[in-house]
Short mmCIF file of C-alpha atoms and ligand atoms in Angstrom, two decimals:
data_model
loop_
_atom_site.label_atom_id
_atom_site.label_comp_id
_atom_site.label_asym_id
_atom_site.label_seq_id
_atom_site.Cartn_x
_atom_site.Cartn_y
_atom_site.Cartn_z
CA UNK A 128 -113.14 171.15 -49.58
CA UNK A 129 -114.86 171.13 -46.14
CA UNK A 130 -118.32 171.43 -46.01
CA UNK A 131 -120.50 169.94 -43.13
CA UNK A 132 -124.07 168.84 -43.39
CA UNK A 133 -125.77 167.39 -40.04
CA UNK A 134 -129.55 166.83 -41.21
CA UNK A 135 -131.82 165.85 -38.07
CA UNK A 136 -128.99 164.61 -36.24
CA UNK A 137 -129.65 163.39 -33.06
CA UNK A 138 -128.16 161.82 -29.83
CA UNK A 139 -129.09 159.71 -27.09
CA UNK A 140 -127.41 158.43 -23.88
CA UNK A 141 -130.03 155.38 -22.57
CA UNK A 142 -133.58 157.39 -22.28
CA UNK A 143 -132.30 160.84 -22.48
CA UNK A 144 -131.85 163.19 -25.81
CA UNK A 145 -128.33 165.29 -25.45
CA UNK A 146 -129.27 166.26 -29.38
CA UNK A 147 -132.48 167.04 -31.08
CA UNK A 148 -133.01 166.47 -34.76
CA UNK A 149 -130.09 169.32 -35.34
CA UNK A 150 -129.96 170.51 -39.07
CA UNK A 151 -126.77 172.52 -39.96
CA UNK A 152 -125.44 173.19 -43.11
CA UNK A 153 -121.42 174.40 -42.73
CA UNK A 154 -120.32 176.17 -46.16
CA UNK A 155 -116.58 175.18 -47.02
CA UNK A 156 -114.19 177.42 -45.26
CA UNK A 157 -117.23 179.36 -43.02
CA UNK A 158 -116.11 180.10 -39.47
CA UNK A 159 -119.27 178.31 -37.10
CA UNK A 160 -119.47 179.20 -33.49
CA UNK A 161 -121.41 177.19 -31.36
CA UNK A 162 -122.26 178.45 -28.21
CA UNK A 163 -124.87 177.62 -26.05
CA UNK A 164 -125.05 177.00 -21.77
CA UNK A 165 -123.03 174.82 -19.80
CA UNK A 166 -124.51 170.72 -20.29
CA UNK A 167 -126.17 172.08 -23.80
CA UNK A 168 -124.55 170.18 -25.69
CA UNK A 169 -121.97 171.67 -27.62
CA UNK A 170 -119.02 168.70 -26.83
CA UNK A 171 -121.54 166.34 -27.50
CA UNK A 172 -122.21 167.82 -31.30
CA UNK A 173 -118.82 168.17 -31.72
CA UNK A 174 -118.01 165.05 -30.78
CA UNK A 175 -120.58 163.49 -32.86
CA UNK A 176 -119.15 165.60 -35.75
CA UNK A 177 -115.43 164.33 -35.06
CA UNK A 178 -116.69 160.35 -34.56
CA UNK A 179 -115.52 160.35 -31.41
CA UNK A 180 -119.18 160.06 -30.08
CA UNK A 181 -122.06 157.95 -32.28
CA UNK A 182 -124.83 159.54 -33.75
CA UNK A 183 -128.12 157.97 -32.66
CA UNK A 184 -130.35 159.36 -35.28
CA UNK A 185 -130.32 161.22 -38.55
CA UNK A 186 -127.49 161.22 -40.57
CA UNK A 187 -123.53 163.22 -40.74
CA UNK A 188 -122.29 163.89 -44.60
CA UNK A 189 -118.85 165.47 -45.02
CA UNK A 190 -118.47 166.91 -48.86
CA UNK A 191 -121.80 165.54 -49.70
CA UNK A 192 -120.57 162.13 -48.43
CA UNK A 193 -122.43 160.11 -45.86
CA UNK A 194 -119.95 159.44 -42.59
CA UNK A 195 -122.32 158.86 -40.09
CA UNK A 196 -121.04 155.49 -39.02
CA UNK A 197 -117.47 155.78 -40.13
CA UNK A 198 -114.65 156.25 -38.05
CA UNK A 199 -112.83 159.07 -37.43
CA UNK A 200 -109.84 158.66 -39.15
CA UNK A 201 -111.90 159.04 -42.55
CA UNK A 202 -113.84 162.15 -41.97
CA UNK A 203 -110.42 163.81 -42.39
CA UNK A 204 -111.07 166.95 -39.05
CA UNK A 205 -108.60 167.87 -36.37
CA UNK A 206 -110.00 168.17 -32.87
CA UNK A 207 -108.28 171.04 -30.78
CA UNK A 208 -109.07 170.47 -27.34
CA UNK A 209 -109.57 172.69 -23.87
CA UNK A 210 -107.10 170.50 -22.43
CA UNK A 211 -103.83 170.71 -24.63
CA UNK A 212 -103.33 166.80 -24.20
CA UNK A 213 -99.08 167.58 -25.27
CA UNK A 214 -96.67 164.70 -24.51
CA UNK A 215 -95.05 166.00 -21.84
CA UNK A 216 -91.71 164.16 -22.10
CA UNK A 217 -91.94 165.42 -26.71
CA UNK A 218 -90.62 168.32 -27.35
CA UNK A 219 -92.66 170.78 -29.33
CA UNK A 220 -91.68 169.68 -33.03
CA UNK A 221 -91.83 165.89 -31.50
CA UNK A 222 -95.79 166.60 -30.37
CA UNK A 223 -96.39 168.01 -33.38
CA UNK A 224 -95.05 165.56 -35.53
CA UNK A 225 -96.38 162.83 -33.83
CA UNK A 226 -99.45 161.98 -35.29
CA UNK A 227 -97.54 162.33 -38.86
CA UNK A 228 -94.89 159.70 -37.46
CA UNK A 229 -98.27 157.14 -37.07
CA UNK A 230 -98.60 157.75 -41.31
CA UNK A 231 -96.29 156.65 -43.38
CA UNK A 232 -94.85 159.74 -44.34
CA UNK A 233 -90.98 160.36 -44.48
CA UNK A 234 -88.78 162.30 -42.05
CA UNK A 235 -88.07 164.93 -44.55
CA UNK A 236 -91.82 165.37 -45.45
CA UNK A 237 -92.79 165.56 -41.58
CA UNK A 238 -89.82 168.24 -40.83
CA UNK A 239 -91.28 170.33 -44.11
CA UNK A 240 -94.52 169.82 -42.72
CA UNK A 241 -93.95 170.53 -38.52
CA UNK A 242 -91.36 173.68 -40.13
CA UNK A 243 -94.37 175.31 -42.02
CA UNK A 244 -96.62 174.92 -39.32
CA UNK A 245 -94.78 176.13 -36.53
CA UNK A 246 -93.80 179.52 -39.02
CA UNK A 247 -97.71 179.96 -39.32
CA UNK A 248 -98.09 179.58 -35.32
CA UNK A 249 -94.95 182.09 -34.91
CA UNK A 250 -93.65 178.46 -32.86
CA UNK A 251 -90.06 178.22 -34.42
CA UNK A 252 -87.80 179.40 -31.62
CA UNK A 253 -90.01 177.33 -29.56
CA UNK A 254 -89.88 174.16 -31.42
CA UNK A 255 -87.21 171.90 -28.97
CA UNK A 256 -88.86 172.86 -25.78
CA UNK A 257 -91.01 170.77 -23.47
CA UNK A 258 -94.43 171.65 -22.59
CA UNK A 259 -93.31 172.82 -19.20
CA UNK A 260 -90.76 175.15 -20.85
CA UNK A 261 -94.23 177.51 -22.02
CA UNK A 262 -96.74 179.40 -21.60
CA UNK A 263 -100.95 178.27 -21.57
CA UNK A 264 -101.26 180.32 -24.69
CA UNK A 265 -97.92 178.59 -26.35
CA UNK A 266 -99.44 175.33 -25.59
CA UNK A 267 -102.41 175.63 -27.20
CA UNK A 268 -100.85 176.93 -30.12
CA UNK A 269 -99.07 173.46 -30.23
CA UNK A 270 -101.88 171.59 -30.17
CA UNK A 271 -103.56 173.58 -32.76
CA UNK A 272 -99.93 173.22 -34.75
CA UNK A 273 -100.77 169.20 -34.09
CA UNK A 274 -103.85 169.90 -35.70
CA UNK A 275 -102.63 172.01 -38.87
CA UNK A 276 -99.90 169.41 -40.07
CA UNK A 277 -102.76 167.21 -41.01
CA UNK A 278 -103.92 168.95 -43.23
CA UNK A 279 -107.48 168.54 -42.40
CA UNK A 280 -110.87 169.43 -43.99
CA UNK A 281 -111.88 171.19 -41.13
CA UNK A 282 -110.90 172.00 -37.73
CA UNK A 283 -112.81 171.36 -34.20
CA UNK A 284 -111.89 173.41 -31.15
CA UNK A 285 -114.07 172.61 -28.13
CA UNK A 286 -113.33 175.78 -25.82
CA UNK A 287 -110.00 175.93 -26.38
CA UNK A 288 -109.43 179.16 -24.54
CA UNK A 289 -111.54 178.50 -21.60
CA UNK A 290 -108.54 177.61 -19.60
CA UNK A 291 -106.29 180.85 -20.11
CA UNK A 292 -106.70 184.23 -18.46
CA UNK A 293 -108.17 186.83 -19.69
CA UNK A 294 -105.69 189.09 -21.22
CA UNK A 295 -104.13 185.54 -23.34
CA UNK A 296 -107.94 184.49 -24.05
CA UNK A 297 -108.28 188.19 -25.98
CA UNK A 298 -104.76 187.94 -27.35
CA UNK A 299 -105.32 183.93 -28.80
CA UNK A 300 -109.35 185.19 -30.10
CA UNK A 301 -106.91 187.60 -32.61
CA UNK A 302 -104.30 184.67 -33.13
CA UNK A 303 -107.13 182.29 -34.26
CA UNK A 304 -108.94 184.55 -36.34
CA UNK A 305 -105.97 185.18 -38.47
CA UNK A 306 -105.18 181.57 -38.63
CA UNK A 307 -108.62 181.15 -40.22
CA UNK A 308 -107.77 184.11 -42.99
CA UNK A 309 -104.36 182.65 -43.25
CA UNK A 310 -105.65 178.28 -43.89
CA UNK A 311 -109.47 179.25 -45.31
CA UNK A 312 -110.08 176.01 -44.08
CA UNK A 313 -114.37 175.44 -42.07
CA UNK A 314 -113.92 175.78 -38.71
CA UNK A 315 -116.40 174.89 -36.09
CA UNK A 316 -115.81 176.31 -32.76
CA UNK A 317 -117.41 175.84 -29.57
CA UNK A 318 -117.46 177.97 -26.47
CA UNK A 319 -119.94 178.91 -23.59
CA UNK A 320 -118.63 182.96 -24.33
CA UNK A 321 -120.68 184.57 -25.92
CA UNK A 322 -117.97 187.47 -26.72
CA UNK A 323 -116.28 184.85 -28.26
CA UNK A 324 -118.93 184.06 -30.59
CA UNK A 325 -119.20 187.58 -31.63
CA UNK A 326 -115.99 187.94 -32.41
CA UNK A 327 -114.87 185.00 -34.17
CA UNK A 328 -117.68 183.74 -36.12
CA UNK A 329 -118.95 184.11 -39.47
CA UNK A 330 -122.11 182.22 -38.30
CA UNK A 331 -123.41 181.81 -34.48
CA UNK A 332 -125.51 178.95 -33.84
CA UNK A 333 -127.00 178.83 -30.29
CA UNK A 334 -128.08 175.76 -28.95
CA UNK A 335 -130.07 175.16 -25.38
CA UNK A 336 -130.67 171.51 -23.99
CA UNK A 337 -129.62 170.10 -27.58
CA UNK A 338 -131.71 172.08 -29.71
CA UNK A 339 -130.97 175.18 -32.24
CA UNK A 340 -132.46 178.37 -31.01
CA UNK A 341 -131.08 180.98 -33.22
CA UNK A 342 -128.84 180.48 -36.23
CA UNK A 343 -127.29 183.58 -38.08
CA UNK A 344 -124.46 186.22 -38.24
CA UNK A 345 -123.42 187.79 -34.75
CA UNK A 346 -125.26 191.20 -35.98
CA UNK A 347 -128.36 189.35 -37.44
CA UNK A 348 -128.27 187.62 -33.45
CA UNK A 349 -127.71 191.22 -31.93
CA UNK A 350 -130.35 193.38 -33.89
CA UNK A 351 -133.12 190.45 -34.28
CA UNK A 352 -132.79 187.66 -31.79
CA UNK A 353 -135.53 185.25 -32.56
CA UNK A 354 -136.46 184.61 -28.89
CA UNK A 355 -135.89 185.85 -25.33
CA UNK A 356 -133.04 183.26 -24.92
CA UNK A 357 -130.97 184.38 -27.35
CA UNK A 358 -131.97 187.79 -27.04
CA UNK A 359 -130.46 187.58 -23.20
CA UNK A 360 -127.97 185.39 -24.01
CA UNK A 361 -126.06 187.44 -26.74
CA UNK A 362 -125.35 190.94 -25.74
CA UNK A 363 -122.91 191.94 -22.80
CA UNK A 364 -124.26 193.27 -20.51
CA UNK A 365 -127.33 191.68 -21.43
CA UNK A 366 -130.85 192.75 -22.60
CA UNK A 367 -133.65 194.29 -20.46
CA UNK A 368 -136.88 192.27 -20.50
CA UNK A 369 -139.57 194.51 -18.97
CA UNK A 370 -143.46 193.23 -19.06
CA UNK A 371 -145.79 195.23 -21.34
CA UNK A 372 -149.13 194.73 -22.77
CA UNK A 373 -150.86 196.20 -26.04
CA UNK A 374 -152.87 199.38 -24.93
CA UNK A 375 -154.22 200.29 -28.22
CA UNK A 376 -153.38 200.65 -32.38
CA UNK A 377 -149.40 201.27 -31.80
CA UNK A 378 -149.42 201.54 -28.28
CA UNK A 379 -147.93 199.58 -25.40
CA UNK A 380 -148.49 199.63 -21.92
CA UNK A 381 -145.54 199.41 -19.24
CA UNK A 382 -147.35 197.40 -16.98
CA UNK A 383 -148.97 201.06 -15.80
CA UNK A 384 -145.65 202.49 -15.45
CA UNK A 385 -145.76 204.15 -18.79
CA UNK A 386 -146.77 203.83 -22.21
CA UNK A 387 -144.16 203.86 -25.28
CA UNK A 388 -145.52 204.45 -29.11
CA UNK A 389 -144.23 201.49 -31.15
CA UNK A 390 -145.85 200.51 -34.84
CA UNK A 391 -146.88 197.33 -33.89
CA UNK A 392 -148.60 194.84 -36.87
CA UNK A 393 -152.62 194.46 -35.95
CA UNK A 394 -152.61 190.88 -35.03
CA UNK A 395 -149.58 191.51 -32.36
CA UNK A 396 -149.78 190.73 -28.52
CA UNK A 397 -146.41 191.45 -27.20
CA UNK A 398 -146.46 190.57 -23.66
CA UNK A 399 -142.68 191.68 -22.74
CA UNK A 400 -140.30 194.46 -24.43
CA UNK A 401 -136.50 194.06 -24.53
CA UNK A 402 -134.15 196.78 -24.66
CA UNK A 403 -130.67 196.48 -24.54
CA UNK A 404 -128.35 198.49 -21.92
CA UNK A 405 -127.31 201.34 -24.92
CA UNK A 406 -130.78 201.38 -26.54
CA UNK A 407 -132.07 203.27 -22.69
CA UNK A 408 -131.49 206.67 -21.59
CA UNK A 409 -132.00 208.45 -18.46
CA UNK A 410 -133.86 211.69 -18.63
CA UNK A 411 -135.61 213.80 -15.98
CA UNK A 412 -138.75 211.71 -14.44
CA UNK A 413 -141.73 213.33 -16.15
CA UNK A 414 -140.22 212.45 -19.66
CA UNK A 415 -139.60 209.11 -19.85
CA UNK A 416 -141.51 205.86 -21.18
CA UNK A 417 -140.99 205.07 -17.57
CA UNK A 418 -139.85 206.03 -14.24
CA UNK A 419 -137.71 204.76 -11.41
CA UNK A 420 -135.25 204.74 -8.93
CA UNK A 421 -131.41 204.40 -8.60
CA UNK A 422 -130.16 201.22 -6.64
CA UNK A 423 -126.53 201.16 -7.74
CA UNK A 424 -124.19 202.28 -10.39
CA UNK A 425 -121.07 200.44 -11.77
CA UNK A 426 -118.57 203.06 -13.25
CA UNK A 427 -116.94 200.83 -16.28
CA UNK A 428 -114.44 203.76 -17.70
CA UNK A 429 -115.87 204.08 -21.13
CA UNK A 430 -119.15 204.31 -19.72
CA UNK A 431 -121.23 203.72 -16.48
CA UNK A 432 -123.61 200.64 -15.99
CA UNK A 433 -126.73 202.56 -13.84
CA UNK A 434 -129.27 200.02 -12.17
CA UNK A 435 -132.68 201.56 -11.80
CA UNK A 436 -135.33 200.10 -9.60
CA UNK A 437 -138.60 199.94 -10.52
CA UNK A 438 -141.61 198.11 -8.27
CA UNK A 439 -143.44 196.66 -11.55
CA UNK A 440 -140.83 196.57 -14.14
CA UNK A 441 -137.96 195.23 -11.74
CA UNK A 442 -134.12 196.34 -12.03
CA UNK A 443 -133.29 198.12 -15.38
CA UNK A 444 -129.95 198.14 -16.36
CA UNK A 445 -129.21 201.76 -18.41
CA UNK A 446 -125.99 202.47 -19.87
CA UNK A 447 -124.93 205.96 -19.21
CA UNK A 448 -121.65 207.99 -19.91
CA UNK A 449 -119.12 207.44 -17.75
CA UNK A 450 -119.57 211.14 -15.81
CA UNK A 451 -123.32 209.72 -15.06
CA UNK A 452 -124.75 212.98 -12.65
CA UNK A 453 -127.10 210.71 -11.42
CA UNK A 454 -126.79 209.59 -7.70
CA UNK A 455 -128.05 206.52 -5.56
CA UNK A 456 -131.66 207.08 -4.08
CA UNK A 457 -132.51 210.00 -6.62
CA UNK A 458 -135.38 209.70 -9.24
CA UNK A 459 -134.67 209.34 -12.66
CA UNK A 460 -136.84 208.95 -16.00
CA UNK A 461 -136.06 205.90 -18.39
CA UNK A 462 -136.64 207.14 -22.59
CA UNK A 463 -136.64 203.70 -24.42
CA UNK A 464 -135.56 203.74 -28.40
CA UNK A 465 -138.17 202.63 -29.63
CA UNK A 466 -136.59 201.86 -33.07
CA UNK A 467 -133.83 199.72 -31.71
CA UNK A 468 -136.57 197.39 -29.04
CA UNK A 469 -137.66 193.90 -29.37
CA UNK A 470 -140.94 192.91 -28.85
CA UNK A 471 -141.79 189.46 -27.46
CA UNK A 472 -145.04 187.34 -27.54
CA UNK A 473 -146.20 185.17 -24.32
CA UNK A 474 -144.45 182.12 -25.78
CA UNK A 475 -141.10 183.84 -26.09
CA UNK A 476 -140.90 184.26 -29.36
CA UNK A 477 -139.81 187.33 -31.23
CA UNK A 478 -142.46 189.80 -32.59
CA UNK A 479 -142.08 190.91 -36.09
CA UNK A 480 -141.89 195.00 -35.93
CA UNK A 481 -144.39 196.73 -38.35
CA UNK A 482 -141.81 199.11 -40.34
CA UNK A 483 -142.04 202.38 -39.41
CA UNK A 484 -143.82 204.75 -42.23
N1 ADP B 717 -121.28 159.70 -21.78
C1 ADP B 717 -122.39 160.32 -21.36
N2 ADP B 717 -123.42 159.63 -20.82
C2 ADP B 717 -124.56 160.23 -20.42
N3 ADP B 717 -124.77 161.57 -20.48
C3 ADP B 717 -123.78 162.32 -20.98
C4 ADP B 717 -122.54 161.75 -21.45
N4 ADP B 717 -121.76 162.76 -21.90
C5 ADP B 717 -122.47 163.90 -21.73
N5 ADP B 717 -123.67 163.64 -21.18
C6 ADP B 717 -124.73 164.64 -20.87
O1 ADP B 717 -125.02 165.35 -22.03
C7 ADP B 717 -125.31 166.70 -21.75
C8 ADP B 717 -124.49 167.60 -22.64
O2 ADP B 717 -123.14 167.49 -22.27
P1 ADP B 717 -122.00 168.28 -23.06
O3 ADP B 717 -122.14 168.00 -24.51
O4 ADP B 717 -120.71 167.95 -22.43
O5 ADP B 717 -122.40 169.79 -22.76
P2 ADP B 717 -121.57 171.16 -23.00
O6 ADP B 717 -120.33 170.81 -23.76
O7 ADP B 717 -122.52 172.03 -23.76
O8 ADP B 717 -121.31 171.71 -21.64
C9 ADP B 717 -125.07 166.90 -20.27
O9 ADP B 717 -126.32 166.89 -19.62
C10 ADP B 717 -124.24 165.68 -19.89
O10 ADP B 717 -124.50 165.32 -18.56
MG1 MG B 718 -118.31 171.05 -23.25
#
């Protein structure tokens, strides 16, 4: 079993509040992603979850039991680390046996237990190297292989990729996915990568200055966000926010640039419209929702970013197909899908969307 309950958790250093009265409820085996800005938060939380950090306020149960002041030891969860932290002068089976070495388990057990691990991790040929003797990638799977032969409840990684390039970060995102098919066991996972999120969790939560600002699946995040943070925060590239005002029953205003027919409830006052990237399309000028310019174009492969200027409604990022005809300096329409837009209120919150009839 691993479930993980924080109900109005909460930590201070001296005067200031790192986390807010943070409710989370982590289902036994669910795959959490935590993600949030740099200085949000996220090591703190996981900290607090691990015992490595005290919780000031609210309380910490693991399997329905209450652990918010016990040590570590007993909450039974393996902390995988940005920094590998390997012995440098172990070899491989000696780091990852050496926490097992500080039980009181036998040699035999330890070998069964370091042999199985290292077969799940693909980390047999490699097991009587050093550290220096691999790879970033192979050194993080050996302190995730640390991790595994304790058998814990859960597992902790605290951006564990953030320190490999690219091509390994993409190539470890598969690895640890299919080491969370292969163990079932909760993992919480935290990372300022928001492609990370997407792709590894079952659940995002998305935290700013210490508070939850959107909990839910990656597509639930992507199709609804419940606020302009999240709505620019998730979503690569991200979300257009362009000011708009009500301009009658189903009608909104592009701050005089344009107006776009939306079914909007009666009582709502969206004050800004988000559109994501895919969601805009360029057409000839008289036929958009709106009108502008082109400042610059980034040709991606797949597809072509195209920034369009626009005096009220600022730079509007469209993505086009990759053979874009449109050139710098020329004059292009914007058609919004209306279907796929968010609406936002003055406050920043999302705008429930009347369904369409
Ligand atoms: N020991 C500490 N004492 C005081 N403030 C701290 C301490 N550790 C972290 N903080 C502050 O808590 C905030 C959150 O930090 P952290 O959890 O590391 O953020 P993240 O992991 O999201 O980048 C930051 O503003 C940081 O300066
Ligand atoms: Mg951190």
């Amino acid at each position: 079993m691993g479930t993980i309950s924080l109900r109005k958790a909460g930590k201070q250093y001296g005067t200031s509040e790192i986390i807010r009265d943070l409710d989370l409820e982590i289902a036994d085996g669910e795959f959490v992603v935590i993600v949030g800005p740099s200085g949000c938060g996220k090591s703190t939380l996981l900290r607090m979850i691990a015992g490595l950090e005290q919780t000031t306020s609210g309380k910490l149960l693991i399997d329905g039991r209450d652990v918010t002041t016990a040590p570590p030891v007993e909450r039974k969860l393996a902390m995988v680390f940005q920094s590998y932290a390997l012995y440098p002068h172990m070899t491989v089976r000696q780091n990852m046996g050496f926490g097992l070495k500080l039980t009181k388990l036998s040699a035999d057990r330890i070998k069964a237990k370091v042999d199985a691990a290292a077969d799940t991790l693909k980390l047999t040929p490699l097991l009587d190297r050093y550290p220096r003797e691999l790879s970033g990638g192979q050194r993080q799977r050996v302190a995730i292989g640390r991790a595994i032969v304790r058998e814990p409840v859960g597992f902790l990684f605290d951006e564990p990729l953030s320190n490999l390039d690219a091509a390994l970060r993409v190539d470890m995102r598969l690895e640890i996915a299919k080491l969370h098919r292969a163990l079932g066991a909760t993992m919480i996972y935290v990372t300022h990568d928001q492609v990370e999120a997407m792709t590894l969790a079952d659940r995002i939560v998305v935290l700013k200055d210490g508070r939850v600002m959107q909990q839910g699946t990656p597509h639930e995040l992507y199709e609804t966000p419940a606020n302009l943070f999240v709505a620019q925060f998730i979503g690569s590239p991200k979300m257009n926010v362009l000011p708009c005002s009500r301009s009658g029953e189903g009608r909104l205003d592009l701050s005089g640039e344009g107006a776009i027919e939306l079914p909007l409830a009666s009582e709502a006052a969206p004050v800004q419209i988000g559109a994501r990237p895919e969601h805009l399309f360029l057409v000839a000028p008289e036929s958009g929702h709106c009108r502008g310019t082109v400042e610059a174009s980034e040709y991606l492969g797949g597809n072509t970013s195209v920034f369009v200027r626009n005096p009220r409604l600022g730079l509007i990022n469209v993505s086009a197909v990759a053979d874009s005809p449109f050139r710098i300096g020329e004059a292009v329409g914007i058609r919004i899908d209306g279907a796929r837009a968010s609406l936002f209120g003055a406050d920043g919150s999302a705008i429930a969307r009347r369904q369409a009839a």
